[in-house]
Short mmCIF file of C-alpha atoms in Angstrom, two decimals:
data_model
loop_
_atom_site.label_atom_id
_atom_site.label_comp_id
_atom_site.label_asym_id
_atom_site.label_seq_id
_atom_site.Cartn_x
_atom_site.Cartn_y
_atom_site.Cartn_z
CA UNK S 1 -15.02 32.91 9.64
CA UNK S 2 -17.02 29.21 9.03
CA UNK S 3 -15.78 26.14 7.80
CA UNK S 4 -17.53 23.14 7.12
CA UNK S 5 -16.62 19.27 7.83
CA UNK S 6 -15.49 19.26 3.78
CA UNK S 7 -12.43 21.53 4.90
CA UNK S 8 -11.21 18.31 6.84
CA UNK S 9 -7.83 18.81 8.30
CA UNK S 10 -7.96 22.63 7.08
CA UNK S 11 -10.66 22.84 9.37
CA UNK S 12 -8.46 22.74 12.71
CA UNK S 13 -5.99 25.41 10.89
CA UNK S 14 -8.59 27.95 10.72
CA UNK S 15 -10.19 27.31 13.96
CA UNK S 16 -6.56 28.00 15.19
CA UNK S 17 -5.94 30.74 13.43
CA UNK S 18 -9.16 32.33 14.53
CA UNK S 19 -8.38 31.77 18.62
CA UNK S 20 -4.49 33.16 18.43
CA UNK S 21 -5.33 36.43 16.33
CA UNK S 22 -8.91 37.26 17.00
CA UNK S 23 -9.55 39.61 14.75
CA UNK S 24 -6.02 41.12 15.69
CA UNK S 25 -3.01 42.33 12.96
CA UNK S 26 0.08 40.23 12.82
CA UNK S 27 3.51 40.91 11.73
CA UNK S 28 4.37 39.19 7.77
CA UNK S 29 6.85 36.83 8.32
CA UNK S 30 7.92 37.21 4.91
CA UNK S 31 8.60 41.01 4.95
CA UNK S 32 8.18 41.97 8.65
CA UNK S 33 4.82 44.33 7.24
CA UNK S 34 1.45 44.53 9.14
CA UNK S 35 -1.23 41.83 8.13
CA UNK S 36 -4.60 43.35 8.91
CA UNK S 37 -7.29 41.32 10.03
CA UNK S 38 -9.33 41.19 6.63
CA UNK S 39 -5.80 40.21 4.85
CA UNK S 40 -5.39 37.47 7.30
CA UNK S 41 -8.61 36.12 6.75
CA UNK S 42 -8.45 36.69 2.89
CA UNK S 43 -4.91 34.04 3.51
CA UNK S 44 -6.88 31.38 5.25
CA UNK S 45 -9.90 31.58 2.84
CA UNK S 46 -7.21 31.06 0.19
CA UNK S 47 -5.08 28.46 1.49
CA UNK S 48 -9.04 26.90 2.33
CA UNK S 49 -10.35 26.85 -1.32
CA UNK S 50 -6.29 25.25 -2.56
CA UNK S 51 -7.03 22.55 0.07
CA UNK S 52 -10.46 21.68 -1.19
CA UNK S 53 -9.16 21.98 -5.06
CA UNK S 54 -6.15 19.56 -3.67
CA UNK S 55 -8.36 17.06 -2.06
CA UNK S 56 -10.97 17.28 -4.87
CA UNK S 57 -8.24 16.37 -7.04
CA UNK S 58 -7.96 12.94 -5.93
CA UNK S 59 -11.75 11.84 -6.11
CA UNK S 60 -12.33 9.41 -9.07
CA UNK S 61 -14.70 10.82 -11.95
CA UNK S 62 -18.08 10.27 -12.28
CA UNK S 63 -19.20 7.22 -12.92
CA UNK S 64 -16.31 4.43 -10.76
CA UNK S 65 -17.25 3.74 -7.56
CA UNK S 66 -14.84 6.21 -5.80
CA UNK S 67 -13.53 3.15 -4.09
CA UNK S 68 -9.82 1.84 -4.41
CA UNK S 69 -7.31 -0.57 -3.05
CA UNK S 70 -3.66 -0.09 -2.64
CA UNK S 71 -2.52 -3.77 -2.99
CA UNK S 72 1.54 -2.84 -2.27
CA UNK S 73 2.11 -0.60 0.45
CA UNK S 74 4.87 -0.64 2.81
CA UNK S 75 2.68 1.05 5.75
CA UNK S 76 4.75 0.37 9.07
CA UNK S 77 7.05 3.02 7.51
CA UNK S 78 4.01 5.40 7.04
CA UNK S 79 2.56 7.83 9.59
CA UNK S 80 -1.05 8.05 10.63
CA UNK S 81 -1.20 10.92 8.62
CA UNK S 82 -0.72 9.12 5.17
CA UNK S 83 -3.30 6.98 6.70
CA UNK S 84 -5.60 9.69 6.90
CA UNK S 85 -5.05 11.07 3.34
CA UNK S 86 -5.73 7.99 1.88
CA UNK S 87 -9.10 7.39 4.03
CA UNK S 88 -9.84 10.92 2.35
CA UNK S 89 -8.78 10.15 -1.31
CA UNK S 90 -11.09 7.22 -1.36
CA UNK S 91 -8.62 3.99 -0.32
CA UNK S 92 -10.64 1.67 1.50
CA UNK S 93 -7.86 -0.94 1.72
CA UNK S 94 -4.08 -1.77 1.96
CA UNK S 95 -2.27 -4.89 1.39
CA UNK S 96 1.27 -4.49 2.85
CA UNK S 97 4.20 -6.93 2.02
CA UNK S 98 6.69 -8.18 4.21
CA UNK S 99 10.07 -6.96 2.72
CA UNK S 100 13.47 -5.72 3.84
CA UNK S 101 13.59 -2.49 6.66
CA UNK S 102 16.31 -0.61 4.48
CA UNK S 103 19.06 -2.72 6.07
CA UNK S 104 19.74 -6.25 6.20
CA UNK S 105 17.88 -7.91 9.33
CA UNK S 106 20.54 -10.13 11.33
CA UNK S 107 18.83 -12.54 13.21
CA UNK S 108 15.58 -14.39 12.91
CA UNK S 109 14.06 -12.76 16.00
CA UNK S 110 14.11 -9.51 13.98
CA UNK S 111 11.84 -11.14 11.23
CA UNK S 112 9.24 -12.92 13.79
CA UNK S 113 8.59 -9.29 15.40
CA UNK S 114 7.96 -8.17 11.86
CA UNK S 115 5.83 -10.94 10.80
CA UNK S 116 3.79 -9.99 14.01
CA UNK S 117 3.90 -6.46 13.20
CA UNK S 118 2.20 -6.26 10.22
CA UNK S 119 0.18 -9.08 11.03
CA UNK S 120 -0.96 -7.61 14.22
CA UNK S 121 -0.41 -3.95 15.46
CA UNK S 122 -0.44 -2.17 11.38
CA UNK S 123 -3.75 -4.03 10.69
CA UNK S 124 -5.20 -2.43 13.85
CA UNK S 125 -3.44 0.65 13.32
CA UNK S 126 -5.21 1.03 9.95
CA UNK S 127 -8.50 0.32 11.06
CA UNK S 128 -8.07 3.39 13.40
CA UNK S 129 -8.42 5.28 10.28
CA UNK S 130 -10.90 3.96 8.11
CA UNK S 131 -8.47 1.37 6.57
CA UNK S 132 -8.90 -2.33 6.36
CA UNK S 133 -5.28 -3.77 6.71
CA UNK S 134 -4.29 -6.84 4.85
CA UNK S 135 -0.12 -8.05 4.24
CA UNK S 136 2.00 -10.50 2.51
CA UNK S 137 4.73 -12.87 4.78
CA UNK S 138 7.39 -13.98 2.96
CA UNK S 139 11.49 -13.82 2.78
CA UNK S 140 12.73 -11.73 0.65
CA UNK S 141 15.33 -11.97 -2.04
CA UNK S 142 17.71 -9.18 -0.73
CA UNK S 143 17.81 -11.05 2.61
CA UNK S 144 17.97 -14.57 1.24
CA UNK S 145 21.58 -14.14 0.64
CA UNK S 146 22.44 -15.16 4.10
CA UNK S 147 22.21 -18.86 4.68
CA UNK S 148 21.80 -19.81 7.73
CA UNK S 149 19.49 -16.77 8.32
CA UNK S 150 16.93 -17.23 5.56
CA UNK S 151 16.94 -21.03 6.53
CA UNK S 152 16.11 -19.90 9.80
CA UNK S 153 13.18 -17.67 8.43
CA UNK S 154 11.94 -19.83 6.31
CA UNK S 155 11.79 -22.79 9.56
CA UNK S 156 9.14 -20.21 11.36
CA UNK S 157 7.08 -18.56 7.73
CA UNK S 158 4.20 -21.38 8.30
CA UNK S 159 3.53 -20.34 11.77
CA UNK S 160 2.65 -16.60 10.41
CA UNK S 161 0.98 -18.27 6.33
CA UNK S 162 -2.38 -18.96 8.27
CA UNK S 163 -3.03 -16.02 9.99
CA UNK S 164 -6.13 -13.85 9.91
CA UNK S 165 -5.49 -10.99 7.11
CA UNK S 166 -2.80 -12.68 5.54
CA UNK S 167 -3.58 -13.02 1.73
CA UNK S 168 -0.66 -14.01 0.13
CA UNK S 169 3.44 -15.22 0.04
CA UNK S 170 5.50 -12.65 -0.68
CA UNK S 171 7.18 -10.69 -1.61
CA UNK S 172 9.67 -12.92 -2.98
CA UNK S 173 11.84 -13.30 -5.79
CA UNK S 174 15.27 -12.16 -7.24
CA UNK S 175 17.09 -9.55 -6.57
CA UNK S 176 20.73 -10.14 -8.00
CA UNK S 177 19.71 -13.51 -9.23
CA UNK S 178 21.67 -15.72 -6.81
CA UNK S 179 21.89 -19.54 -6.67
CA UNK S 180 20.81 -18.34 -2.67
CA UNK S 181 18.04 -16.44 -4.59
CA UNK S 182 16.79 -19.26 -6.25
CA UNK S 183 16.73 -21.39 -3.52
CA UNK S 184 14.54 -19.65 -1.56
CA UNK S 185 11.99 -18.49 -4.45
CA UNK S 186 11.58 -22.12 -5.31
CA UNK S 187 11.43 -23.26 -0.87
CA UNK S 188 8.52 -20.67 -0.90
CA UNK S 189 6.66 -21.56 -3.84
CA UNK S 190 6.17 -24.98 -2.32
CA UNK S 191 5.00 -23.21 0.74
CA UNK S 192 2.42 -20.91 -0.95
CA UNK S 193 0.94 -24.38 -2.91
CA UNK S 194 1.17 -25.94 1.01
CA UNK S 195 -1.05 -23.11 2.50
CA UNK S 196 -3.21 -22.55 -0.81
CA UNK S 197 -1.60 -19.07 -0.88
CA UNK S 198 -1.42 -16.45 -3.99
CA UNK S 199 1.99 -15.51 -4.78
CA UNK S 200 3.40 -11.53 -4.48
CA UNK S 201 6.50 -11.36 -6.74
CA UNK S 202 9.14 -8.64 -6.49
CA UNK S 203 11.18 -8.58 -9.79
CA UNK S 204 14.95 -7.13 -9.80
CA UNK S 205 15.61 -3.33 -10.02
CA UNK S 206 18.89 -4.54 -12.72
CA UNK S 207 18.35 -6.77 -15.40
CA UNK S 208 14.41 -6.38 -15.23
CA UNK S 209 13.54 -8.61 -18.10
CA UNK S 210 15.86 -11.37 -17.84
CA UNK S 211 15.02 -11.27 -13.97
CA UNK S 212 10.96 -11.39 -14.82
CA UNK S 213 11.52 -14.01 -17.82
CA UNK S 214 13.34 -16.15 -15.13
CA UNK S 215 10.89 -15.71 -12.23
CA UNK S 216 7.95 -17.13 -14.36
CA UNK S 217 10.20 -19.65 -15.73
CA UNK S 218 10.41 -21.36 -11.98
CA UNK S 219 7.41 -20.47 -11.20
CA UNK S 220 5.92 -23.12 -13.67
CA UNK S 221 8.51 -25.48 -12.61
CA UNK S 222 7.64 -25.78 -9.63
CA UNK S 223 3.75 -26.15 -10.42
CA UNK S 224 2.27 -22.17 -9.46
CA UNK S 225 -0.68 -21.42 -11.31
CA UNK S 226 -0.12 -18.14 -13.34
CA UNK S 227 -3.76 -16.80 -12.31
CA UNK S 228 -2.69 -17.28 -8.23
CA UNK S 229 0.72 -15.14 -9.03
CA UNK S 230 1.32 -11.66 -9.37
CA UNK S 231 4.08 -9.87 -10.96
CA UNK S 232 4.86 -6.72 -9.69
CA UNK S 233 7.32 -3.56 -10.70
CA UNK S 234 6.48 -4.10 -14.11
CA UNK S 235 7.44 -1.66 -17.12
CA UNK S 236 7.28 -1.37 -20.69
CA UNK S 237 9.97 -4.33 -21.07
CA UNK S 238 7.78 -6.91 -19.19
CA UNK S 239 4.12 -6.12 -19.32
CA UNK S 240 3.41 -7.92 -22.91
CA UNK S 241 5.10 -11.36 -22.11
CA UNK S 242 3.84 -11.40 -18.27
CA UNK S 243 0.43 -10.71 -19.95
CA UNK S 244 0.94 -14.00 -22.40
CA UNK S 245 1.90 -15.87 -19.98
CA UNK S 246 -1.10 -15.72 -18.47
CA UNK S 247 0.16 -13.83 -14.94
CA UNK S 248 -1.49 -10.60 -13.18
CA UNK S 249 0.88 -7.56 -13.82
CA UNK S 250 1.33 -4.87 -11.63
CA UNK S 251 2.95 -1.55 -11.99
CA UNK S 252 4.31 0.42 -8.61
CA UNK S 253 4.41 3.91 -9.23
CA UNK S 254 6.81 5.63 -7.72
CA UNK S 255 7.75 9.57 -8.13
CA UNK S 256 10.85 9.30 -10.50
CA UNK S 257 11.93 5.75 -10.77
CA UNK S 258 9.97 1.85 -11.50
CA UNK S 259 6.58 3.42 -12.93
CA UNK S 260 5.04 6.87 -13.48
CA UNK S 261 1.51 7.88 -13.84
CA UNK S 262 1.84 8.73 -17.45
CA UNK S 263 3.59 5.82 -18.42
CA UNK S 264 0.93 3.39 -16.54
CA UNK S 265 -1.93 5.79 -18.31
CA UNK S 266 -0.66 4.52 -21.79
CA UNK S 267 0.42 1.08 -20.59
CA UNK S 268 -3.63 0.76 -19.82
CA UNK S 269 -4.67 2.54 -23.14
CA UNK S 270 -2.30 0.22 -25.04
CA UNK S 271 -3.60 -3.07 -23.22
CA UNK S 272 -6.38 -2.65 -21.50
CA UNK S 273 -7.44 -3.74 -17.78
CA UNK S 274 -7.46 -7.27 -17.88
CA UNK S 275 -5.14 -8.66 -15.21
CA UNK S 276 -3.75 -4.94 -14.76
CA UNK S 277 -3.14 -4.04 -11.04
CA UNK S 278 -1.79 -0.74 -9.76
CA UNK S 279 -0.24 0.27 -6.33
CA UNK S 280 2.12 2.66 -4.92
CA UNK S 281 4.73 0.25 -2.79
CA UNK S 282 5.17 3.45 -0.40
CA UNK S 283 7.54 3.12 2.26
CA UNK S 284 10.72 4.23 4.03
CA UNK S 285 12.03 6.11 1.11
CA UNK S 286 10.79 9.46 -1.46
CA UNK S 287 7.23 7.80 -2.53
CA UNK S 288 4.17 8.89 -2.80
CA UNK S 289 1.30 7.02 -0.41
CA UNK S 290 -1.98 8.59 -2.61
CA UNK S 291 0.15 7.47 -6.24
CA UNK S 292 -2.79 4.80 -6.48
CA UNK S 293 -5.95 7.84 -6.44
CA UNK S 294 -3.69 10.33 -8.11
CA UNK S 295 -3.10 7.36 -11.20
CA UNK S 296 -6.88 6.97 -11.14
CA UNK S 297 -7.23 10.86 -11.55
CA UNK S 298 -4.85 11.34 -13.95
CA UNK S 299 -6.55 8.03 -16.13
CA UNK S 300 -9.48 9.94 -16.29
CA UNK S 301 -8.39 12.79 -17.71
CA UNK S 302 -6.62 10.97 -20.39
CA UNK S 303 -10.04 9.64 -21.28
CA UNK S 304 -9.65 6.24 -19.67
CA UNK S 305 -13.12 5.11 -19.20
CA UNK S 306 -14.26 5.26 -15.31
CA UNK S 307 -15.23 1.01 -15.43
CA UNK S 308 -11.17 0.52 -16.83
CA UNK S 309 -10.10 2.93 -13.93
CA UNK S 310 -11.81 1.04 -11.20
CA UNK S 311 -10.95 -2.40 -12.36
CA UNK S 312 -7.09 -1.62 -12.19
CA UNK S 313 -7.46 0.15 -8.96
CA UNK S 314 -9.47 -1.58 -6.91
CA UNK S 315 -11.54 -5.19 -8.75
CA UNK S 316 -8.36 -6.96 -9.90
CA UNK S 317 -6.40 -6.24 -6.81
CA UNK S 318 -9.72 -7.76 -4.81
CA UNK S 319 -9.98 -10.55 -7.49
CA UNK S 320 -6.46 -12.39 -6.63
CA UNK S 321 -5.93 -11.17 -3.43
CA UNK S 322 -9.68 -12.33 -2.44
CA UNK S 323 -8.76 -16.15 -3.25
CA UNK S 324 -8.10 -17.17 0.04
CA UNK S 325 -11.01 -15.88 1.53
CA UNK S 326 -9.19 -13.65 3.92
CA UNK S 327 -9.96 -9.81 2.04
CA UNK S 328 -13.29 -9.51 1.38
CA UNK S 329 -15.02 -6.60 -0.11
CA UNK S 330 -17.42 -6.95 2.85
CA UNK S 331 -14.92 -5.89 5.08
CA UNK S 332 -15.24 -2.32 4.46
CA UNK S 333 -18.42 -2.31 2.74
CA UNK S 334 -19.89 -3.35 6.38
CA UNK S 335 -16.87 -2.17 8.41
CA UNK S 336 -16.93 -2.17 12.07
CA UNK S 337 -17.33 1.84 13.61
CA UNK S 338 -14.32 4.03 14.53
CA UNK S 339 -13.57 4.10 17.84
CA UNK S 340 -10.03 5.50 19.00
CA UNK S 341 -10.64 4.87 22.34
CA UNK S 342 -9.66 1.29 21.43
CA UNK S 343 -6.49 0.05 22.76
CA UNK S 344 -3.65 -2.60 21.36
CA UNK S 345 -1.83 -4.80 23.94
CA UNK S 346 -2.53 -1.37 26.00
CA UNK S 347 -1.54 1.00 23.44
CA UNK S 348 -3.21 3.63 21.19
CA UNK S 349 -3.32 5.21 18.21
CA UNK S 350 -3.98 9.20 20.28
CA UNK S 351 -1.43 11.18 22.09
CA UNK S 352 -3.74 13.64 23.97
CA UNK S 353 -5.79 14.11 20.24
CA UNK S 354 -9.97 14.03 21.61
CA UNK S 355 -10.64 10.11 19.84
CA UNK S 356 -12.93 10.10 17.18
CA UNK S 357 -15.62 7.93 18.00
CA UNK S 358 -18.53 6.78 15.11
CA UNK S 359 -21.92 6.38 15.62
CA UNK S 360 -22.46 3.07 17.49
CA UNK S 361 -19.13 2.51 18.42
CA UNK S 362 -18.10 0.58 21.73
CA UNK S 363 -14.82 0.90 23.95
CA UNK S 364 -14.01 -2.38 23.36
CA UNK S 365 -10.31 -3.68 24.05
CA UNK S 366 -7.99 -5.46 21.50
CA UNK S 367 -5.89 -7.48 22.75
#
């Protein structure tokens, strides 16, 4: 049997399946019958050809530039894996948002080794992979609720505002609309206006419209320029007056709840790209890290011309997120060669895997 480098991970499968039978029969384990040696190959040809319809599935149409960004991920909850399929379905770059861990963080140590996560080791991480690695620092509503503790956060956010890859505050917002809540939005606004900093808003799961309708209302309160900000978790109650009000609006597109492909398809046919971003906000929980290329595929088959496609997956995203000057689309137009040899405060990416090393690539170490 041959395979070529398009079977990607498939590839190693067959190679694998080739050294333990060797042209040998093997027991089914379905139905305890003999597989022969032409029926096991016919079974890896097959599962071949579904992984090269699968991974063809997620290339953009003819016509975009098979280039996207996903501008909400959650990628320290992610495995190097997701990384990978993402490299593969055409992502060339990830913005990830500082946000809650999936329970409440109880001292403010436990946010500054975030911060530096993110900031640090996930940006690296990505690279590894083919993925530039941007993020987001900010408080966020569900943990603002504590006092003393979000005080405390908020004393050390300016230390982390100015680092390299950090594009914008956020995510904050509401989340059950406390005074506490409020407090904190409005602390960081004047902190992303301080540091010349877009602004990532996370709008409430209950009471969605009220919750947006609010949000922008202290937004332009406290001065924030609607073209620096944008909304995100959007849906069909809040696109039209985020729109008006002059704000970018973004849709997360989740598997069953927030946004689903064919909802954002005819939220796009209905108004058209302008300020429209999309992104997947995978993390911790059931998501879906390719919902960004699989949105772009499923655009184009609704007819959703290729230019529309690429400017809600990948030129608005670039277009607010680029306004600091940190993410530029030189970074992985001109990116710097894979090499996994490459080491992080002494650690790696590998455990025992052979690195993969690109042409021209040095062993330099990060530090």
């Amino acid at each position: 049997m041959t395979h070529s480098a398009d079977d990607h991970q498939f590839g190693a499968d067959e190679a694998l399946i080739d050294e333990m039978f060797g042209g040998r029969s093997a027991a089914c384990p379905c139905c305890g019958g003999t597989l022969s040696p032409a029926m096991i190959e016919r079974i890896v040809a097959e599962a071949g050809q579904m992984d090269s319809a699968r991974q063809a599935a997620m290339r953009l149409p003819a016509g975009a530039s098979g280039m996207l960004i996903d501008p909400h991920a959650h990628m320290i909850a992610r495995t190097t894996d997701d990384y990978e399929a993402m490299a593969r379905a055409g992502i060339v770059a990830v913005i990830e948002p500082a946000f809650w861990l999936g329970q409440l963080r109880t001292n403010v140590g436990s946010f500054i080794d975030y911060f530096s996560t993110i900031s640090g080791f996930e940006r690296f991480r990505a690279g590894q992979f083919g993925i530039r690695h941007y993020c987001t620092i900010g408080l966020n509503p569900k943990e603002a609720n504590n006092e003393a503790l979000a005080e405390a956060v908020l004393d050390v956010l300016p230390r982390y505002l100015a680092k390299e890859g950090v594009v914008a505050l956020g995510e904050i917002g509401y989340d059950e609309q406390t005074a506490l809540e409020d407090k904190a939005l409005r602390a960081q606004i004047a902190l992303a206006r301080q540091f010349e900093l877009p602004i990532m808003i996370h709008t409430p799961h209950r009471d969605k419209k009220r919750g947006t309708t609010r949000t922008m209302d202290v937004l332009e309160e406290c001065g924030a320029d609607p073209a620096r900000c944008v909304i995100d978790h959007n849906n069909e109650e809040t696109v039209a007056e985020v729109l008006e009000r002059g704000y970018w609006c973004a849709f997360t597109i989740y598997p069953s709840t927030k946004m689903g492909n064919e909802r954002l398809a005819a939220i796009v046919a209905q108004y058209g790209p302008e300020r429209l971003i999309v992104d997947s906000a995978c993390d911790w929980g059931v998501s879906d890290p390719l919902a960004v290329p699989k949105s772009a595929r499923l655009m184009a088959s609704r007819g959703i011309p290729a230019e529309v496609i690429h400017q809600v997956c990948y030129a608005n995203a670039l277009a607010v997120y680029g306004l600091n000057g940190e993410m530029r689309e030189q970074d992985w137009l001109a990116p710097p060669p894979i090499d996994q040899r490459n080491l992080y405060s002494g650690n790696s990416v590998l455990r025992g895997q052979a690195p993969r090393i690109d042409a021209a690539a040095d062993s330099d170490v990060i530090s």
